[in-house]
Amino acid sequence: MFNSCMFTGDATSKESSPFINSSTSDVEKCQQYDGKNMALFEEEMDTSPMVSSLLSSLANYSNLTQGSKEHEEHYVSWMTWLVGIGGVLGTFTIVFMCCSTTMLTAISMSAIATNGVVPAGGSYYMISRSLGPEFGGAVGICFYLGTTFAGAMYILGCIEILLIYIVPAAAIFKMEGLEGAEAEAALLNNMRVYGTIVLSFMALVVFVGVKYVNKLALVFLACVILSILAVYAGVIKTSFDPPDFPVCVLGNRTLASKGFDICAKTIERGNATLTTKLWRAFCDSEFLNATCDEYFTSNNVSQIQGIPGITSGILAENLFSTFMEKNSILEKRGIPAVLDPEAPETNTNRYVLTDITSFFTLLVGIYFPSVTGIMAGSNRSGDLQDAQKSIPIGTILAITTTSIIYMSSVILFGACVDGVVLRDKFGEGVDGNLVIGTLAWPSPWVIVFGSFFSTCGAGLQSLTGAPRLLQAIARDGIIPFLRVDLYICSLTISLLMLRYLIILSVRTNLIIFWI
């Protein structure tokens, strides 16, 4: 067995290695770095700068492109719908399968990472050194494009949260009073303008220096953690003080809130009985002798609590799956309803309808992207002091932490929220209010701002990580024209791609699928 202190591989002096401290003796050098200096090429050793503190490392790791925290915050709005459709048992099985898959993949990646030094390049470096630059380059380019696409989507998500939930008055193209295609066009135009502004600001931060990105990462990480804690605190609060979250049902059918203002057929005012907006939606006139929809006439209107609380026993109702066909009406279990099977179905637009046909494999496909952030640590391998140690430990601990959060969320959502609210994907029955925001304590704004800063941080880290990945690919000569100035060229290309992806995404409505 050769001693790494005696042979350098290319006759280059070991004193040029950044891992060697000139103040130590040669014997100490051999003992300190023996078994770690295993890079295939000596010139690659200068791509592993040291980090200044453990806290900065944690911040960088937690807020990387497609990291576990970002995906958790980004997909948490889908989690309630998954629980409502798949049931607690089915959704828990899906989460367990997906998390187990990523854990096995992380263990395999850890085996490669511990076999030698992992400088800048992360997963691309490990694949290219294991299978060759050809395979590594193909995978690296796809990974770079995916990271760039993700950056554009994160920026658009940030703008959507800002304009819809935080500051609607900031919209340049006003959406008040618009419906349908006109409202959608106004929102997309706002995304184009604000997306360009946010991208320019993020580019300025990245140009100034990565250390400022790392400082902002601490803020974004804190916001995500506070959002998660707020949800758990809200769940505990529902045990003795559940929030007021009413849902109006006709018989056992969930009514769309935009079709009425009062959850009643009639109201008493003085000695007179007046009909409501809900009455006029199902009848041909506002008078009591009007001809009304048969289902409306045969069933009563009632109001149920959408978040009855963890002690309500709603978990038993949400335990099993409720797969539905497209355009099916959301129905409340346990409420009797009078329905004539031979009567034609009318006024279906007054109810909350499903937009897609649901089945088990669809739920798996929707959920699985939320656990694909396992490359978060390896993406910044060049910033880790000891990548061989940090990548395996950090990745496995991150997957374990988020898996526990996801699986506990499945059980808690099923135990706190009514099934019709869980299956109401777009909140049509609750006037578009945020279910998780209402559940959280002390305020829904914790979730709103947590989501906003999470998408901001994820977009900023995408812009930071994508050029580094392209830079690592260019360093191997796979893209020769980038070798003039690796980082500047890579960052410029990433900025141009992000700019056009923002325009393309809103033009083709890709944002609707992503968020």
XYZ file of C-alpha atoms in Angstrom:
515
model
C 0.000 0.000 0.000
C 1.429 3.372 -1.065
C 1.831 6.226 1.369
C -0.014 9.341 0.187
C 2.703 11.517 1.755
C 5.350 9.954 -0.456
C 3.601 9.952 -3.827
C 1.423 12.721 -5.251
C 0.410 11.069 -8.518
C 1.623 13.811 -10.864
C 4.917 14.860 -9.229
C 3.328 18.009 -7.825
C 4.576 19.073 -4.443
C 2.186 18.266 -1.633
C 2.825 21.691 -0.111
C 0.540 23.136 -2.799
C -2.453 21.232 -1.481
C -4.950 23.409 0.416
C -5.425 20.616 2.947
C -1.780 20.902 4.116
C -0.831 23.242 6.921
C 2.781 24.306 6.540
C 3.160 24.761 10.268
C 2.809 21.063 11.011
C 5.446 18.427 10.640
C 5.512 15.932 7.808
C 4.645 13.092 10.167
C 1.601 14.974 11.478
C 0.532 15.708 7.915
C 0.612 12.040 7.028
C -1.348 11.075 10.126
C -3.883 13.878 9.713
C -4.673 13.461 6.044
C -3.885 9.824 5.383
C -6.936 8.208 3.761
C -8.594 11.542 2.909
C -6.434 12.804 0.047
C -7.952 10.457 -2.528
C -8.835 12.800 -5.416
C -8.159 11.395 -8.866
C -6.489 14.582 -10.069
C -4.262 16.808 -7.933
C -5.554 20.006 -9.500
C -9.005 19.193 -8.168
C -7.797 19.572 -4.600
C -8.039 23.364 -4.773
C -11.803 23.229 -5.222
C -12.611 22.452 -1.596
C -12.633 25.731 0.381
C -13.180 25.573 4.093
C -16.334 26.841 5.807
C -16.132 29.296 8.637
C -18.571 27.776 11.088
C -20.924 24.881 11.668
C -23.906 27.247 11.744
C -23.160 28.509 8.246
C -22.854 24.926 7.046
C -26.239 24.076 8.475
C -27.800 27.129 6.848
C -26.298 26.294 3.461
C -27.371 22.699 3.719
C -30.944 23.372 4.727
C -31.710 25.947 2.045
C -30.275 24.407 -1.085
C -32.094 23.929 -4.330
C -34.824 21.331 -3.923
C -33.769 20.697 -0.332
C -36.014 18.883 2.060
C -37.154 22.040 3.855
C -38.121 23.806 0.638
C -40.043 20.813 -0.613
C -41.754 20.374 2.693
C -43.013 23.953 2.682
C -43.719 23.917 -1.018
C -45.858 20.789 -1.010
C -47.512 21.104 2.395
C -50.663 22.550 0.734
C -50.943 19.325 -1.283
C -50.532 17.175 1.811
C -54.034 17.922 3.097
C -55.555 16.959 -0.261
C -53.534 13.738 -0.330
C -54.783 12.834 3.151
C -58.382 13.560 2.146
C -58.233 11.426 -0.997
C -55.889 8.634 0.074
C -56.980 8.476 3.689
C -54.630 8.469 6.643
C -53.600 4.843 6.124
C -53.082 5.141 2.370
C -51.227 8.454 2.544
C -49.045 7.216 5.400
C -48.120 4.219 3.238
C -47.222 6.522 0.332
C -45.079 8.752 2.531
C -43.324 5.772 4.098
C -42.559 4.228 0.693
C -41.203 7.466 -0.762
C -39.094 8.268 2.288
C -37.720 4.720 2.349
C -36.744 5.032 -1.310
C -34.824 8.245 -0.724
C -33.183 6.809 2.380
C -31.864 3.821 0.411
C -30.624 6.187 -2.306
C -28.906 8.366 0.291
C -27.157 5.328 1.733
C -25.866 4.429 -1.742
C -24.686 8.003 -2.305
C -22.975 7.969 1.074
C -21.050 4.854 0.081
C -19.653 6.700 -2.950
C -18.951 9.885 -0.975
C -16.926 8.032 1.656
C -14.708 6.339 -0.945
C -12.736 9.491 -1.716
C -12.542 13.279 -1.600
C -15.629 15.007 -3.008
C -14.685 18.529 -4.180
C -17.010 21.038 -5.861
C -19.529 19.433 -8.182
C -21.347 17.189 -5.744
C -23.425 14.499 -7.399
C -21.974 15.323 -10.826
C -18.450 14.815 -9.526
C -19.290 11.494 -7.883
C -21.047 10.144 -10.971
C -18.400 11.374 -13.412
C -15.565 9.873 -11.362
C -17.424 6.590 -10.917
C -18.843 6.073 -14.423
C -16.777 8.508 -16.471
C -17.182 12.114 -17.682
C -19.550 11.053 -20.476
C -22.167 9.667 -18.089
C -21.471 12.360 -15.527
C -21.832 15.121 -18.101
C -25.167 13.785 -19.339
C -26.548 13.542 -15.808
C -24.988 16.858 -14.796
C -26.543 18.795 -17.684
C -29.987 17.369 -16.871
C -29.479 18.195 -13.204
C -28.402 21.731 -14.099
C -31.458 22.268 -16.305
C -33.719 20.899 -13.569
C -32.146 23.235 -11.023
C -32.628 26.197 -13.356
C -36.266 25.303 -14.014
C -36.796 24.958 -10.273
C -35.329 28.429 -9.733
C -37.824 29.979 -12.133
C -40.715 28.138 -10.505
C -39.637 29.207 -7.013
C -39.486 32.854 -8.081
C -42.949 32.662 -9.632
C -44.285 30.995 -6.493
C -42.800 33.804 -4.426
C -44.566 36.398 -6.590
C -47.888 34.560 -6.444
C -47.829 34.458 -2.634
C -46.907 38.153 -2.542
C -49.679 39.325 -4.867
C -52.483 37.025 -3.738
C -52.006 36.751 0.026
C -49.639 39.470 1.286
C -49.994 42.680 -0.763
C -52.731 42.338 -3.414
C -52.697 46.127 -3.887
C -49.140 45.921 -5.233
C -50.349 44.360 -8.477
C -49.466 46.497 -11.485
C -52.130 44.818 -13.601
C -55.207 45.015 -11.385
C -57.192 41.808 -10.828
C -60.151 43.234 -8.881
C -63.439 42.585 -10.620
C -61.889 40.263 -13.193
C -62.826 36.622 -13.577
C -61.723 33.661 -15.623
C -59.187 34.224 -18.385
C -58.915 37.978 -17.752
C -57.956 37.525 -14.086
C -55.475 34.807 -15.022
C -53.896 36.997 -17.710
C -53.511 39.885 -15.256
C -51.852 37.605 -12.693
C -49.438 36.199 -15.271
C -48.477 39.683 -16.476
C -47.751 40.680 -12.880
C -45.583 37.591 -12.547
C -43.573 38.568 -15.618
C -42.847 42.044 -14.269
C -42.222 41.159 -10.634
C -40.391 37.970 -11.595
C -37.871 40.005 -13.571
C -37.417 42.419 -10.660
C -36.904 39.636 -8.104
C -34.507 37.799 -10.416
C -32.444 40.967 -10.878
C -32.241 41.477 -7.115
C -31.201 37.862 -6.546
C -28.551 38.131 -9.258
C -27.165 41.233 -7.550
C -26.897 39.367 -4.231
C -25.127 36.421 -5.879
C -22.726 38.736 -7.722
C -21.821 40.506 -4.466
C -20.829 37.257 -2.788
C -21.991 33.876 -1.615
C -21.410 34.841 2.021
C -24.394 37.191 1.806
C -26.483 34.359 0.406
C -25.428 32.276 3.387
C -26.482 35.018 5.811
C -29.894 35.276 4.183
C -30.144 31.496 4.342
C -30.254 31.703 8.133
C -33.315 33.962 7.935
C -35.075 31.696 5.462
C -34.285 28.611 7.543
C -35.682 30.268 10.670
C -38.924 31.150 8.844
C -39.404 27.564 7.680
C -38.779 26.166 11.165
C -41.200 28.657 12.729
C -43.867 27.706 10.184
C -43.534 24.028 11.040
C -43.651 24.730 14.768
C -46.721 26.939 14.263
C -48.593 24.023 12.683
C -47.772 21.711 15.590
C -48.769 24.416 18.071
C -52.053 24.904 16.230
C -52.797 21.183 16.377
C -52.322 21.227 20.149
C -54.573 24.287 20.437
C -57.438 22.527 18.606
C -57.716 20.077 21.505
C -59.274 22.769 23.711
C -60.047 25.682 21.355
C -60.641 24.681 17.711
C -60.795 27.547 15.188
C -64.068 28.733 13.687
C -63.895 27.351 10.144
C -67.471 26.810 8.882
C -68.397 24.802 5.794
C -71.882 24.952 4.294
C -73.475 21.704 3.083
C -76.764 20.978 1.350
C -77.824 17.521 2.427
C -74.406 15.896 2.353
C -73.033 17.945 -0.560
C -70.443 20.691 -0.046
C -71.533 24.063 -1.422
C -69.152 26.446 -3.186
C -68.911 29.560 -1.026
C -68.967 31.971 -3.971
C -72.637 31.147 -4.601
C -74.047 32.506 -1.338
C -73.442 34.865 1.556
C -75.565 33.203 4.266
C -75.648 29.447 4.840
C -79.459 29.217 4.945
C -82.402 28.998 2.581
C -84.379 31.754 4.289
C -83.918 34.262 7.088
C -86.375 35.867 9.489
C -86.414 39.639 9.539
C -89.117 41.049 11.777
C -92.336 39.268 10.852
C -91.203 38.534 7.302
C -89.462 35.501 5.868
C -86.915 36.482 3.251
C -85.082 34.265 0.817
C -81.307 34.314 0.621
C -78.809 34.363 -2.214
C -78.502 30.594 -1.826
C -82.244 30.250 -2.477
C -81.990 32.321 -5.631
C -79.089 30.147 -6.834
C -81.266 27.017 -6.828
C -84.695 28.529 -7.609
C -86.098 30.436 -10.555
C -87.136 33.453 -8.465
C -86.701 35.020 -5.040
C -90.243 34.259 -3.890
C -91.188 31.453 -1.524
C -93.489 29.871 -4.103
C -90.709 29.621 -6.686
C -89.833 26.403 -8.486
C -86.596 25.051 -7.033
C -84.103 22.314 -7.678
C -85.469 18.974 -6.434
C -82.400 18.137 -4.351
C -82.483 21.627 -2.841
C -86.131 21.207 -1.879
C -85.686 17.733 -0.377
C -82.632 18.443 1.794
C -81.734 20.833 4.567
C -78.883 23.319 4.613
C -76.494 22.907 7.526
C -73.159 24.256 8.648
C -70.316 22.050 9.873
C -66.924 22.889 11.315
C -64.092 22.292 8.861
C -61.482 21.959 11.646
C -63.269 20.226 14.553
C -60.012 19.524 16.411
C -57.809 16.615 17.353
C -60.187 15.387 20.083
C -63.263 15.331 17.825
C -62.773 11.747 16.627
C -62.710 12.811 12.968
C -59.665 10.562 12.479
C -61.906 7.490 12.183
C -63.785 9.138 9.304
C -60.568 10.056 7.471
C -58.864 6.718 8.004
C -59.631 5.151 4.617
C -59.332 6.361 1.029
C -61.984 8.222 -0.978
C -60.929 7.995 -4.622
C -63.235 10.009 -6.868
C -63.991 10.516 -10.544
C -63.554 13.863 -12.257
C -66.400 16.360 -11.689
C -67.734 14.386 -8.722
C -69.448 16.325 -5.930
C -67.670 16.394 -2.572
C -69.968 14.714 -0.057
C -69.814 14.688 3.728
C -69.825 11.255 5.319
C -72.326 10.527 8.057
C -74.982 13.062 6.978
C -78.208 11.607 5.513
C -79.430 12.997 2.209
C -82.567 12.517 0.111
C -81.657 11.782 -3.499
C -83.854 10.586 -6.338
C -81.595 8.419 -8.530
C -83.831 8.979 -11.552
C -83.868 12.764 -11.265
C -81.474 14.637 -13.590
C -78.443 16.281 -11.983
C -78.787 20.066 -12.067
C -76.934 23.073 -10.657
C -73.714 21.092 -10.255
C -71.736 24.331 -10.555
C -73.136 25.341 -7.145
C -71.204 22.519 -5.463
C -67.526 21.824 -4.909
C -66.406 19.461 -7.678
C -63.271 17.397 -8.146
C -61.015 18.528 -10.977
C -59.304 15.185 -11.704
C -59.862 11.454 -11.349
C -57.828 10.239 -8.383
C -56.141 6.877 -7.851
C -53.258 5.490 -5.804
C -50.454 5.833 -8.369
C -51.503 9.432 -9.067
C -51.053 10.274 -5.399
C -47.618 8.651 -5.418
C -46.615 10.702 -8.466
C -47.816 13.937 -6.869
C -46.114 13.340 -3.545
C -42.793 11.798 -4.582
C -41.157 15.053 -5.851
C -41.392 16.446 -2.317
C -38.790 13.950 -1.080
C -36.306 14.283 -3.954
C -34.064 16.866 -2.280
C -31.513 14.331 -1.099
C -28.738 15.875 -3.227
C -28.925 19.084 -1.182
C -25.770 18.414 0.807
C -23.721 17.077 -2.086
C -24.576 20.095 -4.271
C -22.405 22.281 -2.034
C -19.676 19.728 -1.418
C -17.050 22.363 -2.234
C -18.135 24.401 0.798
C -17.962 21.524 3.274
C -14.904 21.179 5.478
C -15.072 17.375 5.448
C -17.471 16.308 2.691
C -16.774 12.620 3.290
C -18.246 12.952 6.780
C -20.786 15.749 6.329
C -22.611 14.404 3.251
C -23.607 11.001 4.715
C -24.475 12.296 8.187
C -26.255 15.442 7.002
C -28.234 13.728 4.240
C -29.422 10.824 6.377
C -30.344 13.080 9.305
C -32.202 15.481 6.982
C -34.221 12.642 5.445
C -34.979 11.234 8.892
C -36.137 14.630 10.199
C -38.387 15.463 7.265
C -39.772 11.919 7.146
C -40.879 12.244 10.762
C -42.459 15.638 10.022
C -44.272 14.329 6.937
C -45.603 11.159 8.565
C -46.738 13.011 11.676
C -48.445 15.636 9.482
C -50.471 12.919 7.764
C -51.846 11.695 11.083
C -52.408 15.163 12.556
C -54.201 16.549 9.490
C -56.455 13.500 9.405
C -57.201 13.915 13.110
C -57.960 17.662 13.000
C -59.569 18.526 9.643
C -62.876 17.329 8.216
C -62.734 15.149 5.114
C -64.654 17.526 2.835
C -62.164 20.293 3.621
C -59.217 17.966 3.023
C -60.597 16.955 -0.385
C -61.393 20.559 -1.359
C -58.158 21.154 -3.272
C -58.717 24.827 -4.127
C -60.669 25.871 -1.031
C -63.888 26.571 -2.933
C -66.026 25.590 0.033
C -64.149 27.781 2.525
C -63.944 30.977 0.471
C -60.348 30.271 -0.567
C -58.995 30.448 2.982
C -55.806 28.589 3.830
C -56.584 25.438 5.795
C -53.092 25.052 7.242
C -52.902 28.793 7.878
C -56.139 28.623 9.855
C -54.881 25.579 11.742
C -51.545 27.219 12.629
C -51.018 29.205 15.816
C -50.808 32.085 16.590
C -51.708 33.485 13.165
C -52.160 32.372 9.546
C -49.554 34.976 8.610
C -46.863 32.712 10.046
C -47.568 30.185 7.289
C -47.939 32.851 4.609
C -44.647 34.551 5.397
C -42.960 31.211 5.988
C -43.983 30.074 2.514
C -42.927 33.402 1.014
C -39.446 33.406 2.527
C -39.036 29.710 1.814
C -39.642 30.226 -1.909
C -37.374 33.290 -1.873
C -34.601 31.294 -0.257
C -35.059 28.342 -2.572
C -34.928 30.596 -5.638
C -31.812 32.347 -4.370
C -30.088 29.046 -3.689
C -31.076 27.800 -7.153
C -29.337 30.798 -8.671
C -26.333 30.099 -6.465
C -26.137 26.353 -7.041
C -26.915 26.087 -10.761
C -23.857 28.078 -11.965
C -21.600 26.072 -9.661
C -22.868 22.846 -11.142
C -22.330 24.142 -14.673
C -18.913 25.401 -13.610
C -17.930 21.926 -12.399
C -19.056 20.442 -15.711
C -17.076 23.046 -17.656
C -13.955 22.397 -15.587
C -13.816 18.886 -17.025
C -13.798 20.320 -20.557
C -17.241 18.972 -21.459
C -18.341 22.516 -22.430
C -15.116 24.073 -23.806
C -16.358 27.632 -24.469
C -17.137 28.100 -20.760
C -13.497 27.759 -19.717
C -12.793 31.460 -20.434
C -14.268 32.463 -17.097
C -16.055 29.507 -15.609
C -18.167 31.112 -12.921
C -19.097 34.340 -14.732
C -20.106 32.443 -17.876
C -22.075 29.893 -15.863
C -23.877 32.578 -13.846
C -24.699 34.603 -16.971
C -26.145 31.568 -18.741
C -28.193 30.697 -15.659
C -29.572 34.245 -15.438
C -30.592 34.251 -19.097
C -32.256 30.863 -18.771
C -34.121 31.910 -15.631
C -35.341 35.109 -17.292
C -36.785 33.307 -20.287
C -38.137 30.466 -18.168
C -40.127 32.991 -16.127
C -41.719 34.329 -19.306
C -42.221 30.854 -20.752
C -43.621 29.417 -17.530
C -46.342 32.010 -17.097
C -47.123 31.925 -20.794
C -47.708 28.179 -20.791
C -49.230 28.085 -17.275
C -46.573 25.716 -15.946
C -46.794 27.561 -12.657
C -50.283 26.143 -12.080
C -48.830 22.635 -12.104
C -45.818 23.466 -9.939
C -47.490 25.364 -7.121
